[in-house]
CSV table of C-alpha atoms and ligand atoms in Angstrom, one decimal:
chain,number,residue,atom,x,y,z
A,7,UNK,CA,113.1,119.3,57.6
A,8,UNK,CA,110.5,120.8,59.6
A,9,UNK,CA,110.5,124.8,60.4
A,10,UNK,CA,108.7,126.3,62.9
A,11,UNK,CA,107.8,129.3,65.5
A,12,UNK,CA,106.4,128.8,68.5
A,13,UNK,CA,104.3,131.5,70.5
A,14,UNK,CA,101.8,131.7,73.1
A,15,UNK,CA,100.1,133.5,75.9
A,16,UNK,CA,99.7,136.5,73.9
A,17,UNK,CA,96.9,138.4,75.8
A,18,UNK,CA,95.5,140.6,73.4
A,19,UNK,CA,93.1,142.5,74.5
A,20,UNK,CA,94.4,142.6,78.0
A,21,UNK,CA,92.7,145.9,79.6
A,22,UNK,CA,96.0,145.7,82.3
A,23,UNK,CA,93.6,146.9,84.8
A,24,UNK,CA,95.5,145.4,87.8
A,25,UNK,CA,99.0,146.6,86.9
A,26,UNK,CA,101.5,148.6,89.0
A,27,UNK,CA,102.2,151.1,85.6
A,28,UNK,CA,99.8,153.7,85.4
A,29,UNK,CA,96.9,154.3,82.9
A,30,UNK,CA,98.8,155.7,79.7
A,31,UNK,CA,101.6,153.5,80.1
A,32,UNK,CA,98.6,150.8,79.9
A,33,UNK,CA,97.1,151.7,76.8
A,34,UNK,CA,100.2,152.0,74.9
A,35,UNK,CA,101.1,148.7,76.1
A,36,UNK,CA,97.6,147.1,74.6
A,37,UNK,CA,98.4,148.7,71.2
A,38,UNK,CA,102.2,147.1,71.6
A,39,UNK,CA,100.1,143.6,72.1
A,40,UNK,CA,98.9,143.7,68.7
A,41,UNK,CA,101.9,145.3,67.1
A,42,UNK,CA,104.0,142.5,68.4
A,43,UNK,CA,101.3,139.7,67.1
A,44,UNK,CA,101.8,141.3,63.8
A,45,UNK,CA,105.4,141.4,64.5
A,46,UNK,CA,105.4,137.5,64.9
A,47,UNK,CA,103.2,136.4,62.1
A,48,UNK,CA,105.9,139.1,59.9
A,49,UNK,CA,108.9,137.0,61.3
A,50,UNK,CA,107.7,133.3,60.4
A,51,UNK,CA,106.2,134.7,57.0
A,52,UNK,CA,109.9,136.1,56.6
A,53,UNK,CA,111.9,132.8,57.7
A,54,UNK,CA,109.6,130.7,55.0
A,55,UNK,CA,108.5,128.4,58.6
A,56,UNK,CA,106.5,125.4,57.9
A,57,UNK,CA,104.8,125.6,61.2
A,58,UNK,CA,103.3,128.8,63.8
A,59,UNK,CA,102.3,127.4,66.7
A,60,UNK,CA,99.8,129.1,69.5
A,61,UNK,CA,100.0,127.2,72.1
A,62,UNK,CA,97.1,128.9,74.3
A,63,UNK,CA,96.1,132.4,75.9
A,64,UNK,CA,96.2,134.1,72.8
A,65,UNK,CA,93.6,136.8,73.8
A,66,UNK,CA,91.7,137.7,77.1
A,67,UNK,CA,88.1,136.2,76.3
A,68,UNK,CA,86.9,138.5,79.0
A,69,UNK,CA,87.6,142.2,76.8
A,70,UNK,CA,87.5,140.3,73.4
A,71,UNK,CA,85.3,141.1,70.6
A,72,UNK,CA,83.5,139.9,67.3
A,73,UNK,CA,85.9,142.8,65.8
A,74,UNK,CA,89.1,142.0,67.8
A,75,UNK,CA,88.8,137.9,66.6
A,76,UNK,CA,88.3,139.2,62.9
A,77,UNK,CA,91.7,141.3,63.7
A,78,UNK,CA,93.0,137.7,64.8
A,79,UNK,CA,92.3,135.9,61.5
A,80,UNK,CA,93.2,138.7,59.1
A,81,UNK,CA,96.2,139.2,60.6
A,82,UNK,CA,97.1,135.3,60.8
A,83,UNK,CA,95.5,135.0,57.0
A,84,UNK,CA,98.7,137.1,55.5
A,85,UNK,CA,100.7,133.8,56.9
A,86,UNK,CA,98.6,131.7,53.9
A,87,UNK,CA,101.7,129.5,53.4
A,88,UNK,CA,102.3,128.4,56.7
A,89,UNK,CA,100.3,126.2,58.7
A,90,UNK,CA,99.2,127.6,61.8
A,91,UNK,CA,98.2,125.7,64.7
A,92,UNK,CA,96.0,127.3,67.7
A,93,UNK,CA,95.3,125.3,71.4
A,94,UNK,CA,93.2,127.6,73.6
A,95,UNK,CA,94.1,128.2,77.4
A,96,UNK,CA,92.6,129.3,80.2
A,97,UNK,CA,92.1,132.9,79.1
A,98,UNK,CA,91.1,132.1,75.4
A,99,UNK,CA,88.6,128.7,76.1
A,100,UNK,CA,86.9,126.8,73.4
A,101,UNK,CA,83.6,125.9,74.2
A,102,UNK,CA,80.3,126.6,72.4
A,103,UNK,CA,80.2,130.3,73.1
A,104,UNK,CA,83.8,131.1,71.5
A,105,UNK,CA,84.8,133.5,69.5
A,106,UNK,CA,86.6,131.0,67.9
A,107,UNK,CA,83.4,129.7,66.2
A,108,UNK,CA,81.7,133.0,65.2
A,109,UNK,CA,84.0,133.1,62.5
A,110,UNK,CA,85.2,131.3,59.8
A,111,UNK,CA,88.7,130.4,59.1
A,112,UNK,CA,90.9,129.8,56.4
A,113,UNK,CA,92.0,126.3,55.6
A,114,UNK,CA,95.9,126.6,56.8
A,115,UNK,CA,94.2,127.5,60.4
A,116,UNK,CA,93.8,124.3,62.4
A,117,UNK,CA,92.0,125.1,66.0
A,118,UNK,CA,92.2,122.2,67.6
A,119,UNK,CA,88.9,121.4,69.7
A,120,UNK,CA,88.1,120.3,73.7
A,121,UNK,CA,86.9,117.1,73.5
A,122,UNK,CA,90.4,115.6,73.9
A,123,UNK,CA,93.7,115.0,72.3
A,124,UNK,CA,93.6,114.9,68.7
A,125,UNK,CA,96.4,114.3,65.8
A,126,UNK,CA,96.1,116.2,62.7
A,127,UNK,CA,98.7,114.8,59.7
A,128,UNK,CA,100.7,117.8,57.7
A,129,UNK,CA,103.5,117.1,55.0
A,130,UNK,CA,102.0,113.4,53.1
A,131,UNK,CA,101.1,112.5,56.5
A,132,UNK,CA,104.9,112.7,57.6
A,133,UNK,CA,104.1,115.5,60.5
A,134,UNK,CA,101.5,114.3,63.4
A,135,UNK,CA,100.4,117.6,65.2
A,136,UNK,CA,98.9,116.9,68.5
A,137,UNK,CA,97.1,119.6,70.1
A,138,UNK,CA,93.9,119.7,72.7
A,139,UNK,CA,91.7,122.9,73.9
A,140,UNK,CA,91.0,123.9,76.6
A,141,UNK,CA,87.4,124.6,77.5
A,142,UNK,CA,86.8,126.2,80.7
A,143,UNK,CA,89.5,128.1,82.8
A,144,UNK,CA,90.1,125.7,85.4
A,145,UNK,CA,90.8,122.0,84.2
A,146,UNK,CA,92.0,119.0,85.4
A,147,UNK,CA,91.4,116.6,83.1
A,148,UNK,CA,93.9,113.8,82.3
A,149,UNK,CA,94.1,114.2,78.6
A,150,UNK,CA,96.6,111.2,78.4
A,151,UNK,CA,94.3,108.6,79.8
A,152,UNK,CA,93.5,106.9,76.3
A,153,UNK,CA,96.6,108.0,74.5
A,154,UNK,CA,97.9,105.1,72.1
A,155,UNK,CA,101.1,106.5,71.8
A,156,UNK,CA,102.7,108.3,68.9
A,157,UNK,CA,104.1,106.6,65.4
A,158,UNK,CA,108.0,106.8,65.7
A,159,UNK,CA,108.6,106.7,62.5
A,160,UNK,CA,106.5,109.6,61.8
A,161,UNK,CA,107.7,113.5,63.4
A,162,UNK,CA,105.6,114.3,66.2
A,163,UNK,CA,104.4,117.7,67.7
A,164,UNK,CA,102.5,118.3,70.4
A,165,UNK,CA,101.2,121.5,71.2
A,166,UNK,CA,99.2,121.9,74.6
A,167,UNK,CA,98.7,125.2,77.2
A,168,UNK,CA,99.5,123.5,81.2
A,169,UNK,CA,101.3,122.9,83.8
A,170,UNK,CA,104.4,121.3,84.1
A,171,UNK,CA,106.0,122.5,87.4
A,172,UNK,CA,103.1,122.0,89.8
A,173,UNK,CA,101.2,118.5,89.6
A,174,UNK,CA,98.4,120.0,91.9
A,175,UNK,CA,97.9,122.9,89.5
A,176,UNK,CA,94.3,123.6,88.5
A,177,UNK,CA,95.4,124.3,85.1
A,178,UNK,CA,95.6,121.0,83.4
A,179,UNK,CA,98.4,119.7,85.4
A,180,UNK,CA,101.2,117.7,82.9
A,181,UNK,CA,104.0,115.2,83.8
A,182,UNK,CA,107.1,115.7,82.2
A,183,UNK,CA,108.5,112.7,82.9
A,184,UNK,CA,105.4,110.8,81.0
A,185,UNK,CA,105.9,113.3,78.2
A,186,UNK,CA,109.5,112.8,78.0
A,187,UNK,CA,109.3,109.4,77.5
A,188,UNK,CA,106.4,109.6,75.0
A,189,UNK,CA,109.3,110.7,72.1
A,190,UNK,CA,107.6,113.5,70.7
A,191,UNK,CA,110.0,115.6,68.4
A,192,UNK,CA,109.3,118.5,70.2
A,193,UNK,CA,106.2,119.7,72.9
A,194,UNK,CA,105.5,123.2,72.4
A,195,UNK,CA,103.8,124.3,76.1
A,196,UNK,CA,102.2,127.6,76.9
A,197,UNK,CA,101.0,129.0,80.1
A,198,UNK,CA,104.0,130.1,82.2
A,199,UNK,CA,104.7,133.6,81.0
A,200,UNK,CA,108.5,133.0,81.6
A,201,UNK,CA,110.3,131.3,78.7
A,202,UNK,CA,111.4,128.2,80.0
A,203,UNK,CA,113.5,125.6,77.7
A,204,UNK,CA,113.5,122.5,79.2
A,205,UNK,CA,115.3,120.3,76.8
A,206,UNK,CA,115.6,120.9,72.9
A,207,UNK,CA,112.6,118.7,72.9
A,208,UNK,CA,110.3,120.5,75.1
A,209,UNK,CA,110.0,124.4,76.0
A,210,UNK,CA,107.3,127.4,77.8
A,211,UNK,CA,107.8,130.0,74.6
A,212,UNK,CA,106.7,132.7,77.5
A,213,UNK,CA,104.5,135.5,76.5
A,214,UNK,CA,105.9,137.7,73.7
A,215,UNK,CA,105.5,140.9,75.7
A,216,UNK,CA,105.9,140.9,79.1
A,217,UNK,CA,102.3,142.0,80.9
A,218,UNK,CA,104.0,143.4,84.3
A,219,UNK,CA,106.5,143.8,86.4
A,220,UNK,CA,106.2,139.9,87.9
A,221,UNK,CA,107.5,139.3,84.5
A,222,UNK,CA,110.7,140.8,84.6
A,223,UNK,CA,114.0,139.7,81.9
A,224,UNK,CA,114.1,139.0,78.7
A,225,UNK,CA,111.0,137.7,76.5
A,226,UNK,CA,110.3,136.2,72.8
A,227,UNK,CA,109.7,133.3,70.6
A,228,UNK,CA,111.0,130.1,70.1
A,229,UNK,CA,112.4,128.9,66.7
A,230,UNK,CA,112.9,125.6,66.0
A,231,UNK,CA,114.0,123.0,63.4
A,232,UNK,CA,113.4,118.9,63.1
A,233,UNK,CA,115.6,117.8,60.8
A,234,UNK,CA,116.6,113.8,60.3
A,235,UNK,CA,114.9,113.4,63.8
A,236,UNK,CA,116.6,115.9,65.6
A,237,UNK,CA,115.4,118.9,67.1
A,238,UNK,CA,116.7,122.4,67.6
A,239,UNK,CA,115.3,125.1,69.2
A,240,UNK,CA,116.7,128.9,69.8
A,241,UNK,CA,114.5,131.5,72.3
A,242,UNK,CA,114.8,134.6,70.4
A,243,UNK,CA,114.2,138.3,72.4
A,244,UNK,CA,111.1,139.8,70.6
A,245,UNK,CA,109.2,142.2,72.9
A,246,UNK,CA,109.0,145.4,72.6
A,247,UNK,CA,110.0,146.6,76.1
A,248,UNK,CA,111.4,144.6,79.1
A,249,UNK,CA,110.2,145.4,82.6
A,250,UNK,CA,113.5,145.6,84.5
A,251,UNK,CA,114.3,145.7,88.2
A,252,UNK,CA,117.4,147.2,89.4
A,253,UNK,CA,119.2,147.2,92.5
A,254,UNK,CA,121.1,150.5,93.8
A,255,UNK,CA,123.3,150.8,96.6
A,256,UNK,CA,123.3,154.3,98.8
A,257,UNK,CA,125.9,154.8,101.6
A,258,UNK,CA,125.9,158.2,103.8
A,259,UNK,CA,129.2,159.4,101.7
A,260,UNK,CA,126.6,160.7,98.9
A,261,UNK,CA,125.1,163.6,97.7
A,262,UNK,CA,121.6,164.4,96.7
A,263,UNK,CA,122.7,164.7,93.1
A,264,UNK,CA,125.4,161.3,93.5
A,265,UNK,CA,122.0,159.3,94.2
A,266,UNK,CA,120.3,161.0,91.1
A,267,UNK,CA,123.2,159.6,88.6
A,268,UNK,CA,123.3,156.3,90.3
A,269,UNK,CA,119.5,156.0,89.3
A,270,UNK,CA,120.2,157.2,85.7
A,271,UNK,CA,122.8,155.1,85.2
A,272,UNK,CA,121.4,152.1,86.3
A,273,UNK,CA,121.7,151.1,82.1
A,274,UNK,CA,122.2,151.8,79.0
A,275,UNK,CA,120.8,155.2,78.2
A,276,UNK,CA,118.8,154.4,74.8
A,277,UNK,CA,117.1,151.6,76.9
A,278,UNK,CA,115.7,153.8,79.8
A,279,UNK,CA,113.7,155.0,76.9
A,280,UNK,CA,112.3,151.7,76.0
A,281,UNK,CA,112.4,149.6,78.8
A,282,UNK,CA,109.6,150.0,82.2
A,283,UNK,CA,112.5,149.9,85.4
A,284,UNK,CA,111.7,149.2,88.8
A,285,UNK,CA,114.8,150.3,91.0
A,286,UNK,CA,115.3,149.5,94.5
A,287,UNK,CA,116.9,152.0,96.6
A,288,UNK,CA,119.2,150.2,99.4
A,289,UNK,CA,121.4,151.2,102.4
A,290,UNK,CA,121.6,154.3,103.8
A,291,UNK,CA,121.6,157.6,103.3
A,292,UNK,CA,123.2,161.0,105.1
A,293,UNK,CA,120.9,162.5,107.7
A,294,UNK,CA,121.0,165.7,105.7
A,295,UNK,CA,119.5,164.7,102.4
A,296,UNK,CA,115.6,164.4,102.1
A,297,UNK,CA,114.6,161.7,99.7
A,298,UNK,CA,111.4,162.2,98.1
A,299,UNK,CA,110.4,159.8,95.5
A,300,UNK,CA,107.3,161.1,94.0
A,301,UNK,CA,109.9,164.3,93.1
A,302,UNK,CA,112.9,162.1,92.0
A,303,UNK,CA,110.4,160.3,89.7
A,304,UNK,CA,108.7,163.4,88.0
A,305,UNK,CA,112.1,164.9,88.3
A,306,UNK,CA,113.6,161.7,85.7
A,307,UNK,CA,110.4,161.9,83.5
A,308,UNK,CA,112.0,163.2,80.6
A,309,UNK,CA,114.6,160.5,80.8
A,310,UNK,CA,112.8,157.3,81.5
A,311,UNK,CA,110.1,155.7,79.5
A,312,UNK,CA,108.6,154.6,83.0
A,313,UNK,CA,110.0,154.4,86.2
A,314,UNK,CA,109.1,153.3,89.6
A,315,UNK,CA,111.1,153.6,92.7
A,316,UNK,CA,110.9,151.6,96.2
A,317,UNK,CA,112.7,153.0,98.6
A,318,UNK,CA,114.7,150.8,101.1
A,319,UNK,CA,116.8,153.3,102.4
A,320,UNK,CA,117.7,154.2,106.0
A,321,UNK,CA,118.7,157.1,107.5
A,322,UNK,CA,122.5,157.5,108.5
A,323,UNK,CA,122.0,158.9,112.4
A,324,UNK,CA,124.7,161.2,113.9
A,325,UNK,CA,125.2,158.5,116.7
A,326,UNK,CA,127.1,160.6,119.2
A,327,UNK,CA,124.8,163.2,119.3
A,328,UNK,CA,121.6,160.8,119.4
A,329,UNK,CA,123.3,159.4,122.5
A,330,UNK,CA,123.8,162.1,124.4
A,331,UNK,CA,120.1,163.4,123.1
A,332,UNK,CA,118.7,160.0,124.4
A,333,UNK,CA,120.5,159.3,127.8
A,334,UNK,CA,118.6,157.1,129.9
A,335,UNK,CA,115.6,156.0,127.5
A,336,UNK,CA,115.7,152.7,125.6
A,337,UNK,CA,117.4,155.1,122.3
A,338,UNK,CA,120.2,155.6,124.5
A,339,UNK,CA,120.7,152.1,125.9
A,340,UNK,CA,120.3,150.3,122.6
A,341,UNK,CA,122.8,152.8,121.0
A,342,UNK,CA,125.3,152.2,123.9
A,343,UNK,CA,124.9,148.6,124.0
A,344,UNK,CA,125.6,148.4,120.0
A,345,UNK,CA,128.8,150.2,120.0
A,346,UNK,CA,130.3,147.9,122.2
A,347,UNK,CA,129.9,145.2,119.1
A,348,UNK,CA,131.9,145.9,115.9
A,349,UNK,CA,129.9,148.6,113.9
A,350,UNK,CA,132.6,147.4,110.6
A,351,UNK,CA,130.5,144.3,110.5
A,352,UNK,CA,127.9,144.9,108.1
A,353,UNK,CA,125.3,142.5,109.9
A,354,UNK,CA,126.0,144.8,113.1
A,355,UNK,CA,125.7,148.4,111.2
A,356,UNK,CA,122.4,147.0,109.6
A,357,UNK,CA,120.7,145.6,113.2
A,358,UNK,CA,121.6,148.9,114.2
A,359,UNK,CA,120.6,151.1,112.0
A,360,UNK,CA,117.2,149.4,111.2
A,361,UNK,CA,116.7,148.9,114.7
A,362,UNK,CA,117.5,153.1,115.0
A,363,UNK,CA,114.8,153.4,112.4
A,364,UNK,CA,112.2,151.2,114.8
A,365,UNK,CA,113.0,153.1,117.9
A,366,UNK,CA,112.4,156.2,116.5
A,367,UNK,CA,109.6,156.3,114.1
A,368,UNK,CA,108.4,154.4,117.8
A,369,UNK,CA,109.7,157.6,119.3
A,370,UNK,CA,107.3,160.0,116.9
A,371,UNK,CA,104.4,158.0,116.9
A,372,UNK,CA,104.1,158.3,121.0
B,403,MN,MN1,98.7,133.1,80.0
């Protein structure tokens, strides 16, 4: 029986310098990057795993230093039991200049190198561990092309950061069907930061904590076993904080206020303390009320952890009196012309309204 965790595209050291969440919100959120690679090498010291695998991207070489790779193996050197397995990605490459190779690691740390796909045997030489680096940040190389094959009888990993959904990708494009076929007990990928389990065999573990809002849902760690040739795996939620998007309707029937409690109840109370929420404001709203977002945000500071609102509302016009106001101009014709249709209809209510908007922001700009 073969235990393991499976983790990836951690990031540390991400500055976030191109996010949509604002500066303090950032540097929490690199301090949560490390908590939750502590958090991870806690969990498979705590479930006894025979196996943590980092399947690439597991700091930003960019911001990383001599100190911060130190912080890396010290951290991973509490797991002394466990064999750990590191593949670099795009973000983390192994080459001559690394980080990787200022320091010296202990002997359960196995970092497999760039100059191909290699096996290394665990367990009396019952485990094959295949794994291959990456050593540049673009690569297109067709690691495969001299691949024997794995031993059947033996179990087989591989571990390897690419690209599975785009076989044009500059970042080591892979074909799942050919690694289907191979028969490996279970291909631990890393790159696409949206856990994706593609058979019990073969998953993207996703990065641990989400790094913005293009990462929205649920993120974690996979835990598998391999036991009599058979492989489960399980994702498991471990982030700290989710970045959510919400949806929330407006019609004209509410108030200032109504629109307020729709936003704060778009979940769970305890998790608009923990979570980053991006809410969508849709349909329309009475003439009367004046929405302004930059107030309504400061206004639910003390109730969100972070919150952003984009607002896709339009104004409910009085049409009657807009009309009569606008007899004779193109206002007035396109208002006539769209009562004649059925205003119930949804589709007919939205051309007009949106159309209302065109006319007359048209109407203030002139
Ligand atoms: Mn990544």
């Amino acid at each position: 029986m073969v235990k393991f965790i499976h983790t990836g595209d951690l990031h540390l050291g991400l500055q976030f310098k191109n996010v949509s969440f604002n500066r303090s919100i950032a540097e929490k959120r690199r301090i949560e990057l490390w908590d939750t690679f502590e958090r991870i090498v806690n969990r498979a010291i705590e479930r006894e795993v025979d196996f943590l695998f980092i399947a690439g991207d597991l700091y930003e070489e960019e911001y990383f230093t001599l100190g911060d790779i130190k912080r890396v193996r010290d951290t991973l050197r509490k797991a002394k039991d466990i064999n750990i397995i590191i593949t670099a990605g795009n973000h983390d490459t192994l080459n001559i200049n690394s980080l990787y190779r200022m320091i010296d690691w202990p002997e359960n740390i196995k970092i497999f190198d760039s100059a191909g796909l290699k096996k290394v045997e665990y367990m009396d030489s019952d485990i094959h561990v295949y794994g291959y680096s990456w050593d540049k940040g673009e690569n297109k190389e067709n690691i495969f092309n001299n691949f024997g094959g794995i031993d059947k009888d033996k179990t087989n990993i591989l571990i390897i950061h690419g690209d599975i959904l785009n076989k044009e990708s500059p970042y080591l494009p892979l074909d799942k069907m050919y690694l289907q076929d191979m028969g490996f007990n279970y291909i631990g990928l890393g790159h696409i930061h949206k856990p994706i389990i593609i058979s019990n065999r073969m998953a993207y573990c996703g990065s641990p904590e989400p790094l913005d809002f293009g990462e929205i849902g649920e993120h974690g760690i996979i835990e598998g076993i391999i036991e009599k040739g058979n492989t489960n795996i399980e994702f498991i939620p471990f982030s700290n904080r989710s970045f959510l998007e919400k949806t929330i309707d407006i019609d004209e029937t509410l108030g200032y206020i109504d629109i307020i409690n729709r936003i704060k109840q778009c979940d769970k109370y305890d998790n608009l303390k923990q979570n980053l929420y991006r809410i969508k404001l849709e349909g329309l709203v009475h003439r009367d009320i004046e929405l302004n977002i930059g107030d309504i945000i400061k206004s639910l500071d003390d109730d969100f952890y972070y919150l952003d609102i984009i607002d896709n509302t339009i104004v409910d016009y009085d049409l009657n009196s807009l009309e009569e106001e606008n007899q004779g101009n193109i206002i007035g014709h396109f208002i006539k012309e769209m009562k004649k249709k059925n205003l119930e209809d949804k589709v007919v209510r939205d051309a007009l309204y949106i159309g209302l908007e065109a006319l007359m922001k048209g109407k203030v700009e002139l």
